[in-house]
Amino acid sequence: MDDQAHAARTMWNCLHDWWTMLPKQKRSLAAADAAIRQARKEIDWLGVLPAQAAQAVLKTYFQAWKNCWDHHADAPNFKARLHTVMSVDIPQGRDLNITRVHRRWGMANIPKIGRIRFRWTKDLPVGRHADTDNRITGARLVKDALGWHIAFRVQTLEPKPEPHPGPEVGIDVGVTVPLALSDENHQDHGRPARTRDGTADRDKWLNADEKAKLLRLQQRAAHRKSFGRPGQKTSNRLRATYDQIASLRARAKRRATDWQHRTTTQLARTCGVIVVEQLDITNMTKSARGTVQEPGTRVAQKSGLNRSISQEAWARTITMLTYKTARQGGTLHKVPAPGTSQRCSACGATTPGNRESQAVFVCKNEDCGWPGNADHNAGRNILHLYRMGHTLIPAAGSAVVRRPRGVKPATER
């Protein structure tokens, strides 16, 4: 599997060089297909990649260019060995020949590898449960720090869901309270955002024993790295230590993703309309270091806040809510973010100093003086903006008008 993954990555890089060096009038799928076939014949270690997987690399690369031309993504680039996820695509589902051994395990055929066993975690349309509307169309092998995983592509026919009769709720994402709801049913994962000394807890998804093990591994890695020389190849012992550190990080990420899936599924099943903020996370997590001429202030504190924001993975949570609410018949809307944390949800006044701290909100208006939780207040303001009609984008599942291919967007001079 490792050989096939490296061959697929190299195939992408060779295809990228071949594509960018050719004149535009000579670029075509037929010419790229012929080049791939020739490369697999002339280079032995590229031949370990099955022909179908090589064709999948070509289709993925061409789709990446189409996404770039349609202004949906950046242009494809070179895939580095140490910064690329190892993966192999199996585009044809009939080659898998999946069988279920018992409740927890299944077997599948992998081209040029053979019969493998995998953990059966979800129901798959195999055997008498498979038909033209519900079937497996392919799979993808992906490797991370915990080993190799297989993800199946399933084509299924699902009925259009009925409109969800659930209530409307506004959600404010945060660091202290991950998901603060306007109805006060806040969702907390029980992991402290900061340690006892006030710094950001980078490893909050690990228990005490795992944190101690991680610290020992980091100290061991630093000790072994001190014996290396500039330009010298990393030793096998240091690489093994790095792998152990990566496995702990991957375990923490898996726990965080599991909590997000469970929480978003519960919200999608309960609520009919979910309203969130339109956040520019890239600007929120910019460094405060500044320049040499104008150095920034409170750089360490801002760095800890950026790390905490990145750990919560707000964008991934909103993505999960988007497609899960659509499956349940609900809708997700986004509203402008400015002012939601400073406006009083009781009287509607925005007075400087309303938010006394990260968790405490006290209205400074003399006629109001409403006290409450700052995150709960922001959630109520988000829901109020939706009810007043201040939505930014169409609801999930609605039609989006796209610019036709070949038509340049209008620009103001």
CSV table of C-alpha atoms in Angstrom, one decimal:
chain,number,residue,atom,x,y,z
A,1,MET,CA,0.0,0.0,0.0
A,2,ASP,CA,2.9,2.4,0.8
A,3,ASP,CA,4.4,1.7,-2.6
A,4,GLN,CA,1.1,2.4,-4.4
A,5,ALA,CA,0.6,5.6,-2.5
A,6,HIS,CA,4.1,6.9,-3.3
A,7,ALA,CA,3.5,5.9,-6.9
A,8,ALA,CA,0.2,7.8,-7.0
A,9,ARG,CA,1.8,10.9,-5.6
A,10,THR,CA,4.7,10.7,-8.0
A,11,MET,CA,2.2,10.2,-10.9
A,12,TRP,CA,0.5,13.4,-9.9
A,13,ASN,CA,3.8,15.3,-9.8
A,14,CYS,CA,4.9,14.0,-13.2
A,15,LEU,CA,1.6,14.8,-14.7
A,16,HIS,CA,1.7,18.3,-13.2
A,17,ASP,CA,5.1,18.9,-14.7
A,18,TRP,CA,4.1,17.5,-18.1
A,19,TRP,CA,0.9,19.6,-18.1
A,20,THR,CA,2.5,22.9,-17.2
A,21,MET,CA,5.4,22.5,-19.7
A,22,LEU,CA,3.2,21.7,-22.7
A,23,PRO,CA,1.7,24.5,-24.8
A,24,LYS,CA,-2.0,25.1,-24.1
A,25,GLN,CA,-3.1,23.9,-27.5
A,26,LYS,CA,-1.5,20.5,-26.9
A,27,ARG,CA,-3.1,19.9,-23.5
A,28,SER,CA,-5.9,17.3,-23.6
A,29,LEU,CA,-7.1,14.3,-21.7
A,30,ALA,CA,-6.2,11.9,-24.5
A,31,ALA,CA,-2.6,13.1,-24.5
A,32,ALA,CA,-2.3,12.9,-20.7
A,33,ASP,CA,-3.7,9.4,-20.8
A,34,ALA,CA,-1.2,8.3,-23.4
A,35,ALA,CA,1.6,9.9,-21.3
A,36,ILE,CA,0.5,8.0,-18.2
A,37,ARG,CA,0.4,4.7,-20.0
A,38,GLN,CA,3.9,5.3,-21.4
A,39,ALA,CA,5.2,6.2,-18.0
A,40,ARG,CA,3.8,3.0,-16.4
A,41,LYS,CA,5.6,0.9,-19.1
A,42,GLU,CA,9.0,2.6,-18.9
A,43,ILE,CA,9.2,3.2,-15.1
A,44,ASP,CA,9.0,-0.1,-13.2
A,45,TRP,CA,8.1,1.3,-9.7
A,46,LEU,CA,5.2,3.3,-11.3
A,47,GLY,CA,3.8,0.0,-12.5
A,48,VAL,CA,2.9,-1.1,-9.0
A,49,LEU,CA,0.0,1.4,-9.2
A,50,PRO,CA,-3.0,-0.3,-10.8
A,51,ALA,CA,-4.2,1.1,-14.1
A,52,GLN,CA,-7.6,2.2,-12.7
A,53,ALA,CA,-5.8,4.0,-9.8
A,54,ALA,CA,-3.6,5.8,-12.4
A,55,GLN,CA,-6.7,6.9,-14.3
A,56,ALA,CA,-8.2,8.2,-11.1
A,57,VAL,CA,-5.1,10.3,-10.5
A,58,LEU,CA,-5.6,11.8,-14.0
A,59,LYS,CA,-9.3,12.5,-13.4
A,60,THR,CA,-8.6,14.1,-10.0
A,61,TYR,CA,-5.9,16.3,-11.5
A,62,PHE,CA,-8.1,17.5,-14.3
A,63,GLN,CA,-11.0,18.1,-11.9
A,64,ALA,CA,-8.6,20.3,-9.8
A,65,TRP,CA,-8.0,22.4,-12.9
A,66,LYS,CA,-11.7,22.7,-13.5
A,67,ASN,CA,-12.3,23.9,-10.0
A,68,CYS,CA,-9.5,26.5,-10.5
A,69,TRP,CA,-11.0,27.7,-13.7
A,70,ASP,CA,-14.4,28.0,-12.1
A,71,HIS,CA,-12.8,30.0,-9.2
A,72,HIS,CA,-13.7,27.4,-6.6
A,73,ALA,CA,-10.1,26.6,-5.6
A,74,ASP,CA,-6.5,27.4,-6.2
A,75,ALA,CA,-4.4,25.9,-9.0
A,76,PRO,CA,-3.1,22.4,-8.3
A,77,ASN,CA,0.6,22.3,-7.3
A,78,PHE,CA,3.4,19.9,-6.4
A,79,LYS,CA,2.8,17.3,-3.7
A,80,ALA,CA,5.7,17.0,-1.3
A,81,ARG,CA,6.5,13.7,0.2
A,82,LEU,CA,6.4,14.7,3.9
A,83,HIS,CA,3.4,17.0,3.7
A,84,THR,CA,1.0,14.9,1.6
A,85,VAL,CA,-1.6,12.4,2.8
A,86,MET,CA,-0.8,9.0,1.4
A,87,SER,CA,-3.8,7.7,-0.4
A,88,VAL,CA,-4.8,5.3,-3.3
A,89,ASP,CA,-8.1,5.4,-5.1
A,90,ILE,CA,-10.1,2.4,-6.2
A,91,PRO,CA,-12.6,3.8,-8.7
A,92,GLN,CA,-14.5,0.5,-9.6
A,93,GLY,CA,-16.6,-1.0,-6.9
A,94,ARG,CA,-17.0,-4.4,-8.6
A,95,ASP,CA,-13.3,-5.1,-8.0
A,96,LEU,CA,-13.7,-5.0,-4.2
A,97,ASN,CA,-15.8,-8.1,-3.8
A,98,ILE,CA,-16.8,-7.2,-0.3
A,99,THR,CA,-18.0,-9.9,2.1
A,100,ARG,CA,-18.9,-9.6,5.8
A,101,VAL,CA,-17.0,-12.1,8.0
A,102,HIS,CA,-19.0,-11.4,11.2
A,103,ARG,CA,-20.4,-8.4,13.1
A,104,ARG,CA,-17.1,-6.5,13.5
A,105,TRP,CA,-15.0,-7.4,10.5
A,106,GLY,CA,-15.3,-7.6,6.7
A,107,MET,CA,-13.1,-8.6,3.8
A,108,ALA,CA,-12.3,-6.8,0.5
A,109,ASN,CA,-10.1,-7.2,-2.5
A,110,ILE,CA,-7.5,-4.5,-3.2
A,111,PRO,CA,-5.9,-4.6,-6.7
A,112,LYS,CA,-2.3,-5.8,-6.8
A,113,ILE,CA,-2.4,-6.4,-3.0
A,114,GLY,CA,-5.0,-9.1,-2.4
A,115,ARG,CA,-7.6,-9.9,0.3
A,116,ILE,CA,-7.6,-7.6,3.3
A,117,ARG,CA,-9.6,-7.4,6.4
A,118,PHE,CA,-11.2,-4.2,7.7
A,119,ARG,CA,-13.3,-3.1,10.6
A,120,TRP,CA,-17.0,-3.0,9.8
A,121,THR,CA,-18.2,0.3,11.3
A,122,LYS,CA,-21.2,1.1,9.1
A,123,ASP,CA,-23.8,-0.8,7.1
A,124,LEU,CA,-22.9,-1.3,3.5
A,125,PRO,CA,-25.1,-2.3,0.6
A,126,VAL,CA,-23.6,-5.7,-0.2
A,127,GLY,CA,-25.2,-9.0,-1.0
A,128,ARG,CA,-28.9,-9.0,-1.0
A,129,HIS,CA,-29.0,-5.4,0.2
A,130,ALA,CA,-27.3,-4.1,-3.0
A,131,ASP,CA,-29.2,-3.1,-6.2
A,132,THR,CA,-29.0,-0.5,-8.9
A,133,ASP,CA,-30.0,2.3,-6.6
A,134,ASN,CA,-28.0,1.2,-3.5
A,135,ARG,CA,-24.5,0.0,-4.3
A,136,ILE,CA,-20.8,0.6,-3.7
A,137,THR,CA,-19.2,2.5,-6.5
A,138,GLY,CA,-15.6,2.6,-5.3
A,139,ALA,CA,-13.3,3.1,-2.3
A,140,ARG,CA,-10.3,5.1,-1.2
A,141,LEU,CA,-7.4,3.9,1.0
A,142,VAL,CA,-6.0,6.6,3.3
A,143,LYS,CA,-3.1,6.5,5.7
A,144,ASP,CA,-2.6,8.6,8.8
A,145,ALA,CA,-0.6,8.2,12.0
A,146,LEU,CA,-2.8,5.4,13.2
A,147,GLY,CA,-2.5,3.3,10.1
A,148,TRP,CA,-4.4,2.5,6.9
A,149,HIS,CA,-8.1,3.2,6.6
A,150,ILE,CA,-10.6,2.4,3.8
A,151,ALA,CA,-13.5,4.7,2.9
A,152,PHE,CA,-16.2,3.4,0.6
A,153,ARG,CA,-18.1,5.5,-1.9
A,154,VAL,CA,-21.8,4.5,-1.7
A,155,GLN,CA,-24.5,5.4,-4.2
A,156,THR,CA,-27.9,5.4,-2.5
A,157,LEU,CA,-31.4,6.7,-3.3
A,158,GLU,CA,-32.8,8.7,-0.4
A,159,PRO,CA,-36.3,10.2,-0.3
A,160,LYS,CA,-36.6,14.0,-0.1
A,161,PRO,CA,-37.0,14.8,3.6
A,162,GLU,CA,-40.1,16.6,4.9
A,163,PRO,CA,-39.7,20.1,6.4
A,164,HIS,CA,-38.3,19.8,9.9
A,165,PRO,CA,-40.9,21.1,12.5
A,166,GLY,CA,-38.2,21.8,15.1
A,167,PRO,CA,-37.5,25.1,16.8
A,168,GLU,CA,-35.2,27.9,15.6
A,169,VAL,CA,-31.9,28.3,17.4
A,170,GLY,CA,-28.9,30.6,17.1
A,171,ILE,CA,-25.5,29.2,17.8
A,172,ASP,CA,-22.4,31.2,18.9
A,173,VAL,CA,-19.1,29.3,18.5
A,174,GLY,CA,-16.5,30.0,21.1
A,175,VAL,CA,-13.5,28.7,23.0
A,176,THR,CA,-14.7,28.6,26.6
A,177,VAL,CA,-18.1,27.3,25.5
A,178,PRO,CA,-17.7,25.5,22.2
A,179,LEU,CA,-21.4,25.8,21.1
A,180,ALA,CA,-23.6,28.3,22.9
A,181,LEU,CA,-27.2,28.1,21.9
A,182,SER,CA,-29.9,30.8,22.2
A,183,ASP,CA,-32.1,28.5,24.2
A,184,GLU,CA,-29.4,27.9,26.8
A,185,ASN,CA,-28.9,24.3,25.8
A,186,HIS,CA,-25.1,24.8,25.4
A,187,GLN,CA,-23.0,22.0,24.1
A,188,ASP,CA,-19.7,21.5,26.0
A,189,HIS,CA,-17.2,18.7,25.4
A,190,GLY,CA,-15.9,18.8,29.0
A,191,ARG,CA,-12.3,19.7,28.0
A,192,PRO,CA,-10.8,22.8,29.5
A,193,ALA,CA,-9.6,25.4,27.0
A,194,ARG,CA,-6.8,26.5,29.3
A,195,THR,CA,-4.4,24.9,31.8
A,196,ARG,CA,-4.0,25.9,35.5
A,197,ASP,CA,-1.4,28.5,34.6
A,198,GLY,CA,-3.7,30.2,32.1
A,199,THR,CA,-2.0,29.1,28.9
A,200,ALA,CA,-3.9,27.4,26.1
A,201,ASP,CA,-4.2,23.6,26.5
A,202,ARG,CA,-3.0,22.2,23.3
A,203,ASP,CA,-3.6,18.6,24.3
A,204,LYS,CA,-7.0,18.9,25.9
A,205,TRP,CA,-8.3,15.8,24.1
A,206,LEU,CA,-5.7,13.6,25.8
A,207,ASN,CA,-6.0,12.2,29.4
A,208,ALA,CA,-3.4,12.7,32.1
A,209,ASP,CA,-1.4,9.5,31.2
A,210,GLU,CA,-1.4,10.3,27.5
A,211,LYS,CA,-0.2,13.9,28.2
A,212,ALA,CA,2.6,12.5,30.4
A,213,LYS,CA,3.6,10.1,27.6
A,214,LEU,CA,3.5,12.9,25.0
A,215,LEU,CA,5.8,15.0,27.2
A,216,ARG,CA,8.3,12.1,27.5
A,217,LEU,CA,8.2,11.5,23.7
A,218,GLN,CA,8.8,15.2,23.0
A,219,GLN,CA,11.8,15.3,25.4
A,220,ARG,CA,13.2,12.1,23.8
A,221,ALA,CA,12.8,13.6,20.3
A,222,ALA,CA,14.6,16.8,21.4
A,223,HIS,CA,17.4,14.8,22.9
A,224,ARG,CA,17.9,12.6,19.9
A,225,LYS,CA,17.6,15.6,17.5
A,226,SER,CA,20.5,17.3,19.4
A,227,PHE,CA,22.9,14.7,18.1
A,228,GLY,CA,22.1,15.4,14.4
A,229,ARG,CA,24.0,17.6,12.1
A,230,PRO,CA,22.7,20.1,9.6
A,231,GLY,CA,21.8,18.3,6.4
A,232,GLN,CA,22.1,14.9,7.9
A,233,LYS,CA,19.3,12.4,7.4
A,234,THR,CA,16.9,11.8,10.2
A,235,SER,CA,17.8,8.7,12.2
A,236,ASN,CA,15.4,5.7,12.4
A,237,ARG,CA,15.0,6.1,16.2
A,238,LEU,CA,14.1,9.8,15.9
A,239,ARG,CA,11.7,9.0,13.1
A,240,ALA,CA,10.1,6.3,15.3
A,241,THR,CA,9.6,8.8,18.1
A,242,TYR,CA,8.0,11.3,15.7
A,243,ASP,CA,5.6,8.5,14.6
A,244,GLN,CA,4.6,7.9,18.2
A,245,ILE,CA,4.0,11.6,18.7
A,246,ALA,CA,1.9,11.7,15.6
A,247,SER,CA,-0.2,8.8,16.7
A,248,LEU,CA,-1.1,10.6,19.9
A,249,ARG,CA,-2.0,13.7,18.0
A,250,ALA,CA,-4.2,11.7,15.6
A,251,ARG,CA,-6.0,10.0,18.5
A,252,ALA,CA,-6.8,13.4,20.0
A,253,LYS,CA,-8.1,14.7,16.6
A,254,ARG,CA,-10.2,11.6,16.2
A,255,ARG,CA,-11.8,12.2,19.6
A,256,ALA,CA,-12.5,15.8,18.7
A,257,THR,CA,-14.1,14.8,15.4
A,258,ASP,CA,-16.2,12.2,17.1
A,259,TRP,CA,-17.6,14.8,19.5
A,260,GLN,CA,-18.4,17.1,16.6
A,261,HIS,CA,-20.2,14.4,14.8
A,262,ARG,CA,-22.3,13.4,17.8
A,263,THR,CA,-23.2,17.0,18.7
A,264,THR,CA,-24.1,18.2,15.2
A,265,THR,CA,-26.2,15.1,14.6
A,266,GLN,CA,-28.2,15.8,17.8
A,267,LEU,CA,-28.7,19.4,16.8
A,268,ALA,CA,-29.8,18.5,13.3
A,269,ARG,CA,-32.3,16.1,14.6
A,270,THR,CA,-33.7,18.5,17.2
A,271,CYS,CA,-33.7,21.9,15.4
A,272,GLY,CA,-35.5,22.9,12.3
A,273,VAL,CA,-33.6,26.2,11.6
A,274,ILE,CA,-30.0,26.7,12.7
A,275,VAL,CA,-28.4,30.2,12.5
A,276,VAL,CA,-24.6,30.7,12.8
A,277,GLU,CA,-22.2,33.6,12.2
A,278,GLN,CA,-20.3,34.3,9.0
A,279,LEU,CA,-16.8,34.2,10.5
A,280,ASP,CA,-13.6,34.9,8.7
A,281,ILE,CA,-11.4,32.5,10.6
A,282,THR,CA,-8.3,33.2,8.5
A,283,ASN,CA,-8.3,36.8,9.7
A,284,MET,CA,-9.2,35.8,13.2
A,285,THR,CA,-6.2,33.6,13.6
A,286,LYS,CA,-3.6,36.0,12.1
A,287,SER,CA,-0.4,36.5,14.1
A,288,ALA,CA,0.0,39.6,16.1
A,289,ARG,CA,3.8,39.7,15.7
A,290,GLY,CA,3.8,42.6,13.3
A,291,THR,CA,6.8,43.8,11.5
A,292,VAL,CA,10.3,45.0,12.5
A,293,GLN,CA,9.2,48.7,12.1
A,294,GLU,CA,5.9,48.1,13.9
A,295,PRO,CA,6.1,45.2,16.2
A,296,GLY,CA,2.9,43.8,17.7
A,297,THR,CA,1.8,43.6,21.3
A,298,ARG,CA,0.6,40.7,23.4
A,299,VAL,CA,2.0,38.3,20.8
A,300,ALA,CA,2.1,35.2,23.1
A,301,GLN,CA,-1.5,35.7,24.3
A,302,LYS,CA,-2.7,36.1,20.7
A,303,SER,CA,-0.8,33.0,19.7
A,304,GLY,CA,-2.5,31.0,22.5
A,305,LEU,CA,-5.9,32.3,21.4
A,306,ASN,CA,-5.2,31.3,17.8
A,307,ARG,CA,-4.2,27.8,18.8
A,308,SER,CA,-7.4,27.5,20.8
A,309,ILE,CA,-9.5,28.6,17.9
A,310,SER,CA,-7.8,26.2,15.5
A,311,GLN,CA,-8.4,23.3,18.0
A,312,GLU,CA,-12.1,23.9,18.1
A,313,ALA,CA,-12.3,23.6,14.2
A,314,TRP,CA,-15.3,25.9,13.8
A,315,ALA,CA,-15.4,25.6,10.0
A,316,ARG,CA,-15.6,21.8,10.3
A,317,THR,CA,-18.5,22.1,12.8
A,318,ILE,CA,-20.5,24.4,10.4
A,319,THR,CA,-19.8,22.1,7.5
A,320,MET,CA,-21.3,19.2,9.4
A,321,LEU,CA,-24.3,21.2,10.4
A,322,THR,CA,-24.9,22.2,6.8
A,323,TYR,CA,-25.3,18.8,5.3
A,324,LYS,CA,-26.8,17.2,8.4
A,325,THR,CA,-29.6,19.8,8.6
A,326,ALA,CA,-30.3,19.3,4.9
A,327,ARG,CA,-30.7,15.5,5.4
A,328,GLN,CA,-33.1,16.0,8.3
A,329,GLY,CA,-35.2,18.6,6.4
A,330,GLY,CA,-33.9,21.6,8.2
A,331,THR,CA,-32.1,24.7,7.0
A,332,LEU,CA,-28.9,26.5,8.1
A,333,HIS,CA,-28.5,30.3,7.7
A,334,LYS,CA,-25.5,32.6,8.2
A,335,VAL,CA,-25.8,36.2,9.5
A,336,PRO,CA,-23.2,39.0,9.9
A,337,ALA,CA,-20.9,38.6,12.8
A,338,PRO,CA,-20.1,42.2,13.9
A,339,GLY,CA,-21.8,43.4,17.0
A,340,THR,CA,-23.3,40.1,18.1
A,341,SER,CA,-21.1,39.9,21.3
A,342,GLN,CA,-21.6,43.5,22.3
A,343,ARG,CA,-25.3,44.1,21.7
A,344,CYS,CA,-27.7,43.5,24.6
A,345,SER,CA,-30.3,40.8,23.6
A,346,ALA,CA,-32.7,42.2,26.2
A,347,CYS,CA,-32.9,45.9,25.2
A,348,GLY,CA,-31.0,45.9,21.9
A,349,ALA,CA,-28.5,48.6,23.0
A,350,THR,CA,-24.9,48.4,22.0
A,351,THR,CA,-22.9,50.2,24.7
A,352,PRO,CA,-19.1,50.1,25.1
A,353,GLY,CA,-18.0,47.9,27.9
A,354,ASN,CA,-21.1,45.6,27.9
A,355,ARG,CA,-19.0,42.5,27.8
A,356,GLU,CA,-17.0,42.7,31.0
A,357,SER,CA,-15.1,39.4,30.5
A,358,GLN,CA,-15.0,36.4,28.2
A,359,ALA,CA,-18.0,34.8,30.0
A,360,VAL,CA,-19.8,37.7,31.7
A,361,PHE,CA,-22.1,40.2,30.0
A,362,VAL,CA,-23.7,43.2,31.8
A,363,CYS,CA,-25.7,45.7,29.9
A,364,LYS,CA,-24.5,49.3,30.7
A,365,ASN,CA,-27.7,50.8,29.6
A,366,GLU,CA,-29.2,52.6,32.6
A,367,ASP,CA,-32.8,51.5,31.7
A,368,CYS,CA,-31.8,47.8,31.3
A,369,GLY,CA,-28.8,46.5,33.3
A,370,TRP,CA,-29.5,42.9,32.1
A,371,PRO,CA,-26.8,40.5,33.3
A,372,GLY,CA,-26.1,37.1,31.8
A,373,ASN,CA,-23.7,34.7,30.1
A,374,ALA,CA,-21.9,36.4,27.2
A,375,ASP,CA,-22.1,33.4,24.9
A,376,HIS,CA,-25.8,32.9,25.5
A,377,ASN,CA,-26.3,36.6,24.8
A,378,ALA,CA,-24.5,36.3,21.5
A,379,GLY,CA,-26.6,33.3,20.5
A,380,ARG,CA,-29.8,35.3,21.1
A,381,ASN,CA,-28.4,38.1,19.0
A,382,ILE,CA,-27.6,35.7,16.1
A,383,LEU,CA,-31.1,34.4,16.1
A,384,HIS,CA,-32.5,37.9,16.3
A,385,LEU,CA,-30.6,38.9,13.1
A,386,TYR,CA,-32.1,35.9,11.3
A,387,ARG,CA,-35.6,36.8,12.3
A,388,MET,CA,-35.0,40.4,11.1
A,389,GLY,CA,-34.0,39.1,7.7
A,390,HIS,CA,-30.2,39.7,7.8
A,391,THR,CA,-29.1,36.5,6.2
A,392,LEU,CA,-26.0,36.5,4.0
A,393,ILE,CA,-26.3,33.4,1.8
A,394,PRO,CA,-29.1,31.1,0.6
A,395,ALA,CA,-30.2,28.3,2.9
A,396,ALA,CA,-28.5,24.9,2.6
A,397,GLY,CA,-30.0,22.9,-0.2
A,398,SER,CA,-31.4,25.8,-2.2
A,399,ALA,CA,-30.3,26.5,-5.8
A,400,VAL,CA,-27.2,28.5,-6.4
A,401,VAL,CA,-26.8,30.4,-9.7
A,402,ARG,CA,-23.3,29.9,-11.1
A,403,ARG,CA,-21.5,31.8,-13.8
A,404,PRO,CA,-21.4,29.8,-17.1
A,405,ARG,CA,-18.0,28.5,-18.3
A,406,GLY,CA,-16.2,30.9,-20.6
A,407,VAL,CA,-17.9,34.0,-19.3
A,408,LYS,CA,-15.7,36.3,-17.3
A,409,PRO,CA,-17.0,37.9,-14.2
A,410,ALA,CA,-18.0,41.6,-14.3
A,411,THR,CA,-15.5,43.9,-12.6
A,412,GLU,CA,-15.8,47.5,-11.6
A,413,ARG,CA,-13.2,49.9,-13.0
